[in-house]
Each structure stands twice: as C-alpha cells, then as structure tokens.
Short mmCIF file of C-alpha atoms in Angstrom, two decimals:
data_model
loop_
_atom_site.label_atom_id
_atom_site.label_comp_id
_atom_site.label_asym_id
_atom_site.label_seq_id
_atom_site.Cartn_x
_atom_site.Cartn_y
_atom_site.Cartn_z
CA UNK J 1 174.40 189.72 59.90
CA UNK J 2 170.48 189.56 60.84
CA UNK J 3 168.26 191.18 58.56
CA UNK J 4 167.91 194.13 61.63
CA UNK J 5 171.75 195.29 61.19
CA UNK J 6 170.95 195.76 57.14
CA UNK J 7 167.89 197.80 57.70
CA UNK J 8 169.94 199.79 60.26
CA UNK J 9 172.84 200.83 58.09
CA UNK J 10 170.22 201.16 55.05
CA UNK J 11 168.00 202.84 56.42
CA UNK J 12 169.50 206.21 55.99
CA UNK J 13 170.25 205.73 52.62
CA UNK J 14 166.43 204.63 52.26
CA UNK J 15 165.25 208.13 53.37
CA UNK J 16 167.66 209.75 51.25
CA UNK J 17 166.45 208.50 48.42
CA UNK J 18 162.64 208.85 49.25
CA UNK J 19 162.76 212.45 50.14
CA UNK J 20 164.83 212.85 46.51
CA UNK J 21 161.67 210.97 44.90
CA UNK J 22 159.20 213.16 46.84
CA UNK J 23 161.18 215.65 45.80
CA UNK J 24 160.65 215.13 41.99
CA UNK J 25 157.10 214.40 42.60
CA UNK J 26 156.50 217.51 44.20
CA UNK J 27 158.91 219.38 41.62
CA UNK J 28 156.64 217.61 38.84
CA UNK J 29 153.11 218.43 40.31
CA UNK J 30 154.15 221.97 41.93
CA UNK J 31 156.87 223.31 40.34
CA UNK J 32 156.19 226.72 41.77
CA UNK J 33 156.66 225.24 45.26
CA UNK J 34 159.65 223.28 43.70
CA UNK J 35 160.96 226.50 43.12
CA UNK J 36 160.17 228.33 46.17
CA UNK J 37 161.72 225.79 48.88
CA UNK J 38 165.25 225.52 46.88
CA UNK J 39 167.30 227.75 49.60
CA UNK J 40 166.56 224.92 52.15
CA UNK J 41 169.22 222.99 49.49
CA UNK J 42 171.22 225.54 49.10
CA UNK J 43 171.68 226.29 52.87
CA UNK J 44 172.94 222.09 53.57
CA UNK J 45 175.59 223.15 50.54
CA UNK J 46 176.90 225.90 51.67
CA UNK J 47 177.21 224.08 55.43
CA UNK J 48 179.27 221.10 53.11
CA UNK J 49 181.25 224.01 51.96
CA UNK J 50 182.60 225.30 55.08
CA UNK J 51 183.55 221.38 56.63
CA UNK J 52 185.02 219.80 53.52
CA UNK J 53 188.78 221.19 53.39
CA UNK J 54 189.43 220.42 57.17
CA UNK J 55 187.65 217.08 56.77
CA UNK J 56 189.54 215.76 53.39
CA UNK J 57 193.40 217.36 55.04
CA UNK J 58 192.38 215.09 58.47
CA UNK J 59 191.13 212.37 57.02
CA UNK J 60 194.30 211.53 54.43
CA UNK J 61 196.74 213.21 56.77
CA UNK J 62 195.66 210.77 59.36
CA UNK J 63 195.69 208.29 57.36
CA UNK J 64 199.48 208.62 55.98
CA UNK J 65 200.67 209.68 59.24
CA UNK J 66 198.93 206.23 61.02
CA UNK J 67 200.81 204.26 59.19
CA UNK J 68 203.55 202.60 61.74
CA UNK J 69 206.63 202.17 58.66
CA UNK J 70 209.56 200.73 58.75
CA UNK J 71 211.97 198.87 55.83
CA UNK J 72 209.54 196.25 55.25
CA UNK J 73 206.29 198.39 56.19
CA UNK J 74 207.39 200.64 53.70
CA UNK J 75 207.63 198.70 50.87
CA UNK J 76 204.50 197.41 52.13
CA UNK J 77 202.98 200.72 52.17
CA UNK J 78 204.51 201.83 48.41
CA UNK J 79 203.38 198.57 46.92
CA UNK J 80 199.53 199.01 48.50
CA UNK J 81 199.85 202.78 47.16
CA UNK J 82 200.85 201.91 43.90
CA UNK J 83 198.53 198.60 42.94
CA UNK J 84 195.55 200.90 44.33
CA UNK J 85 196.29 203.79 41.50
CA UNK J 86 196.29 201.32 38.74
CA UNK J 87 193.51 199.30 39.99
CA UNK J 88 191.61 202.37 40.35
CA UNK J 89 192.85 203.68 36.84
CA UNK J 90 192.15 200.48 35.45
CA UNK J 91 188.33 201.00 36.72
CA UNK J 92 188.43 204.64 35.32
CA UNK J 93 189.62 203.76 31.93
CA UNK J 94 187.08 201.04 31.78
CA UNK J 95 184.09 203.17 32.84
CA UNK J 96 185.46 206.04 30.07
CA UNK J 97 185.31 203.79 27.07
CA UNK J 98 182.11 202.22 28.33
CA UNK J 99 180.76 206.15 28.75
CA UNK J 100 181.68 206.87 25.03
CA UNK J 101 179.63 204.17 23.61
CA UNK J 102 176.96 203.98 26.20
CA UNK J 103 176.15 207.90 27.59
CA UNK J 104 173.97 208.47 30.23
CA UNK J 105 172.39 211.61 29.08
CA UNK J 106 171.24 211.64 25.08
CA UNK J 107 169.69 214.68 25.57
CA UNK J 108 170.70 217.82 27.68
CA UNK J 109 168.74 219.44 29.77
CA UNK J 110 166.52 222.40 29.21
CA UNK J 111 168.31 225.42 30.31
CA UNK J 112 171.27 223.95 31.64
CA UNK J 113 174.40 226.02 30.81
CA UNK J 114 176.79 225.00 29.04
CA UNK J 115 180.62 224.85 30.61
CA UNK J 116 184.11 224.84 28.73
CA UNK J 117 185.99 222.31 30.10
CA UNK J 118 189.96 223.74 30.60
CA UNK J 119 190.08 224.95 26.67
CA UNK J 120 191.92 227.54 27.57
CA UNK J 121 194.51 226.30 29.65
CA UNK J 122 197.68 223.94 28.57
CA UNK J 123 198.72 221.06 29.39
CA UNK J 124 201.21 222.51 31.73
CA UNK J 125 198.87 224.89 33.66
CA UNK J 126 196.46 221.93 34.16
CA UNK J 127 199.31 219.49 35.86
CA UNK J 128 200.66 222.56 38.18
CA UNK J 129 196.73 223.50 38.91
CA UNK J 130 196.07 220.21 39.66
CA UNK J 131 198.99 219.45 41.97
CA UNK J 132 199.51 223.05 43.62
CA UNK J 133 198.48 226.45 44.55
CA UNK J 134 200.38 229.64 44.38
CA UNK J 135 199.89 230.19 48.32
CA UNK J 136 199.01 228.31 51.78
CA UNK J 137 195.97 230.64 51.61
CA UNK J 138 194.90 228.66 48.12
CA UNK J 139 194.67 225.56 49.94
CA UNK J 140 191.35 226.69 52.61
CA UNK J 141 189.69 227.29 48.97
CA UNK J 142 187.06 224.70 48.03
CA UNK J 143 188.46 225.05 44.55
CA UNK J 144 191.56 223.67 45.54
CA UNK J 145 190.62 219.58 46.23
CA UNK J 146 193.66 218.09 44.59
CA UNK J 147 196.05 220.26 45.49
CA UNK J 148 194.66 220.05 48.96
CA UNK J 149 194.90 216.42 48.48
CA UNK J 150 198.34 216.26 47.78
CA UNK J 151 199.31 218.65 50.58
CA UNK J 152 197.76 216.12 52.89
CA UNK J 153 199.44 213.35 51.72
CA UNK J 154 202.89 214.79 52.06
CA UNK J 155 201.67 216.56 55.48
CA UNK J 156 201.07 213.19 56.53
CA UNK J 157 203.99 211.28 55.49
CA UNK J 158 206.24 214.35 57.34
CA UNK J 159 204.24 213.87 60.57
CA UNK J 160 205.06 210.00 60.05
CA UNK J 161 208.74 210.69 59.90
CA UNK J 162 208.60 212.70 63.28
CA UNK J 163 206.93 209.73 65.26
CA UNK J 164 203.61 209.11 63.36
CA UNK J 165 200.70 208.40 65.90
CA UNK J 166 202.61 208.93 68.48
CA UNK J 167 204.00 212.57 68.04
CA UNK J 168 201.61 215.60 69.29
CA UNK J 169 200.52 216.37 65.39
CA UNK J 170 199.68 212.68 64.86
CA UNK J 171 197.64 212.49 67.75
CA UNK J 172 196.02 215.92 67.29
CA UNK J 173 195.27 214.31 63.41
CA UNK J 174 193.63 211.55 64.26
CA UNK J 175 191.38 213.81 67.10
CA UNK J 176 190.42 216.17 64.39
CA UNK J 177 189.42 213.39 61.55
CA UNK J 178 187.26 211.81 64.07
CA UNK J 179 186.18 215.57 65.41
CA UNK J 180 185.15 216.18 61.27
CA UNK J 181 183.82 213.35 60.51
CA UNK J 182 181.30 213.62 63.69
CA UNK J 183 180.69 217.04 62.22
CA UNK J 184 179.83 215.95 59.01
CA UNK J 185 177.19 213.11 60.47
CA UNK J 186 175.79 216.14 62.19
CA UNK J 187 175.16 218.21 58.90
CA UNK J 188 174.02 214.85 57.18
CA UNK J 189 170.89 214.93 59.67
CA UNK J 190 169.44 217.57 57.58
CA UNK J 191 170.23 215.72 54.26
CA UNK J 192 166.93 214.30 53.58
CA UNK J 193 165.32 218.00 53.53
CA UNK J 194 167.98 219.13 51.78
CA UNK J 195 167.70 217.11 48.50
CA UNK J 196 163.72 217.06 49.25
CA UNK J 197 164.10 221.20 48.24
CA UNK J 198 167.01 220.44 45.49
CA UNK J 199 164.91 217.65 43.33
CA UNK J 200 161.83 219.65 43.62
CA UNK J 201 163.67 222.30 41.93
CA UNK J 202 165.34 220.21 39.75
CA UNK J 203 162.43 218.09 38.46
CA UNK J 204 160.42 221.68 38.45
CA UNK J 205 163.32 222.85 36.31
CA UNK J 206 164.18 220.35 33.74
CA UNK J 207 161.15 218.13 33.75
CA UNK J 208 161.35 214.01 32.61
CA UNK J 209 164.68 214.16 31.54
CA UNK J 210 165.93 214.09 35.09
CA UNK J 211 164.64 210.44 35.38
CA UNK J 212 165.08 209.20 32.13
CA UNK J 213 168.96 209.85 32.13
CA UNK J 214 169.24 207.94 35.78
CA UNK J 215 167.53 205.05 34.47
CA UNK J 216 170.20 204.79 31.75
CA UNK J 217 172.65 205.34 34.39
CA UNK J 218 172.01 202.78 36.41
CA UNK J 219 171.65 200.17 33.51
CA UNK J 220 175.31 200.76 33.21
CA UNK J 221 176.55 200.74 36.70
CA UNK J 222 175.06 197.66 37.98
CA UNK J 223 176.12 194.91 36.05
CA UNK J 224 179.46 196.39 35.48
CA UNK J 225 180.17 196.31 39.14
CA UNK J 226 179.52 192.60 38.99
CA UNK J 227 181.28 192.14 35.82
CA UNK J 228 184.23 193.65 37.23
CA UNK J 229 184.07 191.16 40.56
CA UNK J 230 183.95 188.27 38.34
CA UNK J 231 186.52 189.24 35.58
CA UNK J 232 189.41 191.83 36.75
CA UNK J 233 189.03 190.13 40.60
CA UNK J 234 190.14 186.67 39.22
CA UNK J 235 192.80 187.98 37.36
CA UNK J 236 193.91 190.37 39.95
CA UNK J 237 194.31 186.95 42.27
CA UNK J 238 195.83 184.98 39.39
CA UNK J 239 198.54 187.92 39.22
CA UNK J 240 199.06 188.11 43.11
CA UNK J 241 198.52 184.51 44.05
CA UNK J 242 199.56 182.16 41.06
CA UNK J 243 197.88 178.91 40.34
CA UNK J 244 196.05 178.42 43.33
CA UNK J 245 194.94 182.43 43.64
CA UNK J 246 192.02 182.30 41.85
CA UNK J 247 189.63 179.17 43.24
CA UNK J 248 191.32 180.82 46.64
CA UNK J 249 189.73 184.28 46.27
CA UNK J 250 186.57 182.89 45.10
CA UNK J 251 186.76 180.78 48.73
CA UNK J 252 186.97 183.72 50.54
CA UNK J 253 185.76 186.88 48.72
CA UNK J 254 181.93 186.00 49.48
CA UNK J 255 182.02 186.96 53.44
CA UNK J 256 183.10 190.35 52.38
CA UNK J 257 181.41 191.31 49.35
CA UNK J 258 178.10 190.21 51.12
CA UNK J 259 179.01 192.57 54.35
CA UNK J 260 179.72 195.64 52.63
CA UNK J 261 176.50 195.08 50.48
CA UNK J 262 174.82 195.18 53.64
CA UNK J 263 176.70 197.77 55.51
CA UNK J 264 177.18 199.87 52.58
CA UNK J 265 180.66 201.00 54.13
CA UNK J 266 184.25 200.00 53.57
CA UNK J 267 185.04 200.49 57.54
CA UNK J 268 182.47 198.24 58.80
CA UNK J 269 183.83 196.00 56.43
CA UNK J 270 187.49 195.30 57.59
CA UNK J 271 186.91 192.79 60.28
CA UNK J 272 185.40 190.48 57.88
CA UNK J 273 188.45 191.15 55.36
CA UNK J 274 191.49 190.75 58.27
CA UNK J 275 189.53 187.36 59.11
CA UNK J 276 189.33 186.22 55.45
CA UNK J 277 193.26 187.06 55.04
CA UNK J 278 194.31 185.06 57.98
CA UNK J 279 191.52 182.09 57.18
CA UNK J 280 193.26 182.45 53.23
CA UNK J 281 197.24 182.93 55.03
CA UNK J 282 198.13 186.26 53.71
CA UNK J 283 200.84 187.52 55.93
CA UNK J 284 199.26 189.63 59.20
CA UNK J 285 201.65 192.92 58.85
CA UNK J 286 200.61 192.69 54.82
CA UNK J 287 196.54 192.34 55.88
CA UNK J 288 196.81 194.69 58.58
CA UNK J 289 198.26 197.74 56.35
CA UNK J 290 196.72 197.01 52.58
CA UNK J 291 193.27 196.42 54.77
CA UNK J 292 192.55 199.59 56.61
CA UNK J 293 194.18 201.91 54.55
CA UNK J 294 191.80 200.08 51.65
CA UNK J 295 189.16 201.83 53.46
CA UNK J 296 189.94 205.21 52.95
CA UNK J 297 192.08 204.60 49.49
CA UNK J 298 191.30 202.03 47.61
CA UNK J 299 188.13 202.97 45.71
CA UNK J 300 187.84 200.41 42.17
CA UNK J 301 184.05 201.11 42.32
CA UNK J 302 184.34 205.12 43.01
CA UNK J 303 186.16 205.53 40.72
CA UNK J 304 183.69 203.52 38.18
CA UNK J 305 181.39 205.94 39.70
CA UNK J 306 183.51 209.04 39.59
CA UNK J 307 183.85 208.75 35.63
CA UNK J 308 180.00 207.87 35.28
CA UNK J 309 179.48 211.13 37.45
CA UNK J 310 181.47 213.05 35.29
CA UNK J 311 179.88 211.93 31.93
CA UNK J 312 176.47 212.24 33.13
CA UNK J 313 176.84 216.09 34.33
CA UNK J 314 178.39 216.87 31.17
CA UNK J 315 175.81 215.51 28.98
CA UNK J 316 173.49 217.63 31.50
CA UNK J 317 175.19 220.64 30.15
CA UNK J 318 175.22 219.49 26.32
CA UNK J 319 179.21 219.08 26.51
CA UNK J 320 181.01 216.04 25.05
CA UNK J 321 183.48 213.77 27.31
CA UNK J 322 186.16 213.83 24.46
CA UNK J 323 188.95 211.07 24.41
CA UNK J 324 190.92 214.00 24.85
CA UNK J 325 190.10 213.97 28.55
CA UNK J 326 190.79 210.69 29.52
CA UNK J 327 194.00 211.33 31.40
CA UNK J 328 192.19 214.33 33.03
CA UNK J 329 189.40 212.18 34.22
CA UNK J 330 191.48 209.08 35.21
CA UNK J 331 193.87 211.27 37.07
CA UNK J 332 190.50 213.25 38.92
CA UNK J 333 188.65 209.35 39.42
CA UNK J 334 192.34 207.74 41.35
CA UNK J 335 192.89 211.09 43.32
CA UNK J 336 189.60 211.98 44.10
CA UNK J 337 188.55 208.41 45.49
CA UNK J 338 191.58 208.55 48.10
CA UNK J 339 189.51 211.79 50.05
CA UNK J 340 186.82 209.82 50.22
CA UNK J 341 186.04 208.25 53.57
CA UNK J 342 184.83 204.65 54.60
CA UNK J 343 181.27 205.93 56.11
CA UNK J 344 178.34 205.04 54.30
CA UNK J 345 177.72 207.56 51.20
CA UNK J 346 181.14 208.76 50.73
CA UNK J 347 180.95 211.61 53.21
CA UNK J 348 180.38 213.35 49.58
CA UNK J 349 183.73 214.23 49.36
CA UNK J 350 184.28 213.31 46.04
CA UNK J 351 181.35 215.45 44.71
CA UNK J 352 182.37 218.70 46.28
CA UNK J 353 186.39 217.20 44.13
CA UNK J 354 184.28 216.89 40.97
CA UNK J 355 182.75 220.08 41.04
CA UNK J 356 185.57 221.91 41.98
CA UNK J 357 187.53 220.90 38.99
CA UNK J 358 185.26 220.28 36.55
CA UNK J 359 181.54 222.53 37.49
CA UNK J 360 183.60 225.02 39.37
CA UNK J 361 180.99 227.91 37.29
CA UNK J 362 177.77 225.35 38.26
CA UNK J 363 178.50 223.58 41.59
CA UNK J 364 174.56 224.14 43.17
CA UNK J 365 173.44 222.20 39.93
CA UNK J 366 176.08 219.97 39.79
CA UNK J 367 175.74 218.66 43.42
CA UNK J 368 172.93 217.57 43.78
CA UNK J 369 172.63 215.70 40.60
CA UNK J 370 175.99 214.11 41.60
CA UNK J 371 175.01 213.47 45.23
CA UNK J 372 172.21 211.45 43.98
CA UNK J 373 174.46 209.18 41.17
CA UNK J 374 176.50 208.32 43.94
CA UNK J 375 173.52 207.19 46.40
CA UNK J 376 172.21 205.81 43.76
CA UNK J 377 175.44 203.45 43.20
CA UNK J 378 176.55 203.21 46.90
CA UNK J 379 175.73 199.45 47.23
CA UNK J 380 177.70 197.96 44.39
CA UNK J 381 180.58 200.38 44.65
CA UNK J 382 180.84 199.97 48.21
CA UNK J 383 181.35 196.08 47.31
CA UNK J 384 183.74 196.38 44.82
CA UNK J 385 186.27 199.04 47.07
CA UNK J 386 185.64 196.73 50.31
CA UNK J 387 185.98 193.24 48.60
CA UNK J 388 188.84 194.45 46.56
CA UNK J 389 190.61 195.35 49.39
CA UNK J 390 191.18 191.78 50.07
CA UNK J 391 192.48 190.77 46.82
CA UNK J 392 194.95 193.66 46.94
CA UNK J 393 196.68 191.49 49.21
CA UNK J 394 197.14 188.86 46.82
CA UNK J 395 199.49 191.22 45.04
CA UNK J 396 200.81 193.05 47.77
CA UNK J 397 201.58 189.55 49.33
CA UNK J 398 203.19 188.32 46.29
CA UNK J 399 205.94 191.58 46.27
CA UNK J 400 207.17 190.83 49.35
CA UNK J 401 206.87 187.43 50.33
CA UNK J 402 207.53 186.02 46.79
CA UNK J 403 205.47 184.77 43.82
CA UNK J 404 204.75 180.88 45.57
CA UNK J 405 203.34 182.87 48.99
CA UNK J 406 199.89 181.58 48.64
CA UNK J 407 201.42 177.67 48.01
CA UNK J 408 203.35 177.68 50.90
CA UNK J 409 200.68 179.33 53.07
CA UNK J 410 198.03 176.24 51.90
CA UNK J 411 201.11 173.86 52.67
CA UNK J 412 201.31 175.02 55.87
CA UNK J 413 197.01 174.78 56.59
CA UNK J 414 197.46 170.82 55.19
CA UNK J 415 200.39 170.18 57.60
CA UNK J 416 198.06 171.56 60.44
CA UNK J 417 195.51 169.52 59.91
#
C-alpha cells in the first residue's frame, strides 16, 4: 500500500474535515454569514432523509439473504451473529462507564434545547417501539431505524430460505444495495458544502464550546481504540484459539489493522483478512462467512463511537446519560452498528439511527454535530471493526471445529514444511 492509495481513500475525508474547520472559522469571524448560508446544510439533510430507509432495508437484507446456509453454515452464521452482539456490547458497556467518569461536554451549549429522553414511556413501550411499528406504512418513516432494522433482517433471512442469491428477490437485493449505495456516493459529493454551511452556523451559534468539547472527545477515543486492540483482542484470541491464540493473532493482526487505517473502510479491508486466516489456518467456509459479513456487522469501534456520540449530544443539550440508560444505549450501539455499511464514513447511517431514537425533536442539530464525531473517529474505529473481524474467527473457529483448532492447524504448517 504506496503512500498514493492512502492519500486516495483519505483524501475525502481530508476535505470533509477542512470545509467543517472553515466552517467554524467563518461561523466565528461572520456569524451573520454563518447564519445566512445554513439551508445549503439543511438541503444535503433532507436529501439523507429521503435515501436512508431503502439504503439500511438493502443493505442488511442483502446481507442476510447472501448468506449461502446450510447445517454447518448455519451454525456458522448464528455463532458469527451472536459473538458480534457481545463483542459489540462489550465495546458499548466499556465506552458508557468510561463516558460517566470522563464526559465530553462539561458545559452545554448556549441555547441548545433541552430533550427528555423516553420519561414518559415504560419499559414495555420502549422494547415494542424499538422492535416494531403498528403498520408497514411505519417502516418508510425515518423514525423507525430499528424497527426497520429488524424487518430487514428477518426479510432477509425469508428471502434466504426461498433460494438466497439466487431467487429473483435476492438478486433484485443485492441490485438495489449496490443501486443505494451509488446513490448515496452521489449525495456525498455535496458533503463538503454541506457541513461548510452547518459549522458556520454552529460555531456562529454556540461559540468555543463547539471545539473545546471535541478536543475532550477525542482524548478519549483514541487511545481507547488502541487499548482495546491490545487488551480485549488478546483475550478474545486466548478464548477462541487456546494457548497458542494469542502470540498467533499478534502474527497476523498487523497486515489488517494497518490496511484499514489506511483505507479507512472495512470492505477494502477483507482481502487482507481472508489472506491472514488462511496464512493463520482458520477453516476457509469459517473465514469466508465471519469475514464479509464483519464488514457490514461487526462494528467493536462503532459502537465505542456510537455511545461517545450519544453522550456528547446529550451533554450538548444539558441532559445527563444516567446508568439508567445503559441497556437503552447498548441495545441502540449493537443494532445500530449492523446498518452501517463498509464504505469509508459509515454511509452515516448510524447518525440518521441515533437521532431518530434519541434527537427525534432536534435531528438538524444533532446531525451534524454527530456527523463530525464520527469523521472525526473514522480511522481508529475503522481498525478496530476490520481487524476484529479476523479475531472473530478465532472464536467462531473454536465452536465448530473444536477448542485445539488452532494446534492442529500449526501441526499441519510444521508437517508442510
């Protein structure tokens, strides 16, 4: 990887961040104009909002229905599924507890309004809510991300059980994801003006505090993302791979945390993992499902991100992440990460699933501030989803091929030689 191929799938993520620091400088010096050039924002929004139900039902649906299972693919399959949620809720629970003692925002911002955060509502209300809508029609609604989620998931598995990618539905799914997702690198193109006009008004809004509470952010989000690699990884591969897993992972994780640092994308990534997982001797039907559907689903360091996102926005608005809402948040962080696709920036799909079920009252505020955490935090979350992938195979391997997998797979590599 030449240093031409990083500044190529940088360099985007370069101008976005530029024209949102021109943006605060011209918010700071003009705040008139800051003011005055906010519907150029608002219009790149409101085009998010009309592509980002079809794009979250084709991307999961496709990705379910892709999946070519059978007895052992589907244990396969369920094991991936399942070690993905608790990684990811692992991540989640982490970031929470390190939100309560370390906040991003001390201070909230001038103005900001203040939202109630489902006092009103039981417990019971929230888990139907979250899960369903009362009508087919509820599910085109913006509002409606997890239910929409789920929908797509089970949509999915159904068009599986009817011939999966090769049945009319699961070709016309995989046609439409790629249709969206060309769609939404179309809209992206206008991005960089976009959050120009939003942190112009922002900065021209609310001032110093804007930069002050990203600086704390950050602080946080770096050096637990390499925490994380060097702590939970190890002990993921321990778990998975026994004895040996550990120096193992360390052998091979490199190649692949080093590309997605400099793709910044968890697609572009999983040639470099399926060659690790053969070079280590994780079984090929194992690599070749926990990989790719990693991608897409398997999102450790979006979900670190997801909880920081959450925290930060609330302290915005003067509110208080209460302990309370941790399985709120953990459940949002694991199902929010699987709509979010393996381009570089998230597609911002988990932004518009944030705002929906948390900012639903304050979502033109809320986006753009979120948008720019998760840019922000792109490069070390990207490393932790991609890389992880990989050493969700350790466990996934050790399931079904048995706890002493990895031994007999180095056995094997000695007799070779």
């Amino acid at each position: 990887m030449d240093k031409k191929t990083v500044m190529k799938n940088y360099m985007f993520l370069i101008i976005m961040l530029a024209a949102m620091v021109l943006g605060c400088i011209a918010g700071w010096f003009f705040p008139s104009f800051g003011h005055a050039i906010k519907p150029f924002g608002t219009v790149f929004i409101n085009m998010m909002f009309c592509v980002v139900v079809p794009l979250v039902f084709a991307s999961i649906a496709n990705s379910v229905a892709s999946v070519r299972s059978r007895r052992r693919a589907g244990k396969i399959m369920g094991t991936t599924v399942a070690t993905f949620v608790v990684t990811g809720a692992i991540a989640a629970v982490i970031m929470f507890v390190l939100m309560k003692v370390f906040p991003p925002v001390l201070t909230p911002w001038t103005d900001m309004a203040t939202e109630a955060m489902g006092e009103h509502a039981s417990l019971s209300d929230m888990i139907v809510n979250f899960f369903t809508t009362d009508d087919f029609v509820g599910l085109l609604s913006r509002s409606a991300m997890l239910p929409l989620i789920v929908f797509s998931i089970f949509f999915g598995f159904a068009t599986n059980l009817v011939g999966g990618p090769d049945h009319i539905i699961g070709k016309f799914l995989e046609g439409l994801s790629e249709v969206m997702m060309a769609f939404v690198k179309i809209i992206t193109y206008y991005a960089p003006i976009a959050f120009f006009a939003l942190f112009a008004d922002l900065v021209a809004t609310y001032g110093a505090e804007v930069a002050t509470a990203y600086g704390r952010a950050l602080i946080v989000y770096y050096p637990l993302c390499f925490i994380y690699l060097f702590t939970a990884f190890p002990l993921f591969a321990w778990i998975g791979g026994g004895k040996h897993g550990i120096k193992t992972m360390f052998q091979h994780i490199a190649r692949p945390a080093v590309m997605s640092l400099g793709t910044c994308s968890s697609t572009a990534t999983i040639p470099t993992n399926l060659r690790e997982a053969e070079d280590t001797g994780i079984p090929k039907d194992v690599a070749e499902m926990v990989i790719p559907m990693g991608a897409t689903m398997h999102m450790d360091g979006s979900c670190f991100s997801c909880v920081l996102k959450i925290a930060f926005v609330m302290g915005t608005m003067g509110s208080d992440m209460s302990w309370g809402m941790l399985p709120m948040v953990v459940l949002v962080a694991v199902l929010s990460s699987v709509g979010m696709s393996g381009v570089p920036g998230g597609g911002y799909i988990g932004e518009y699933i944030i705002c929906s079920i948390f900012f639903p009252q304050h979502i033109e505020v809320a986006f753009p501030i979120l948008v720019a955490i998760g840019n922000l935090v792109d490069p070390p979350a990207t490393m932790i989803n991609s890389s992880g992938d990989y050493v969700v195979c350790y466990i996934v391997a050790r399931i079904t091929d048995g706890k002493n997998w990895l031994e007999r797979a180095i056995s094997g590599k000695q007799l070779q030689k």
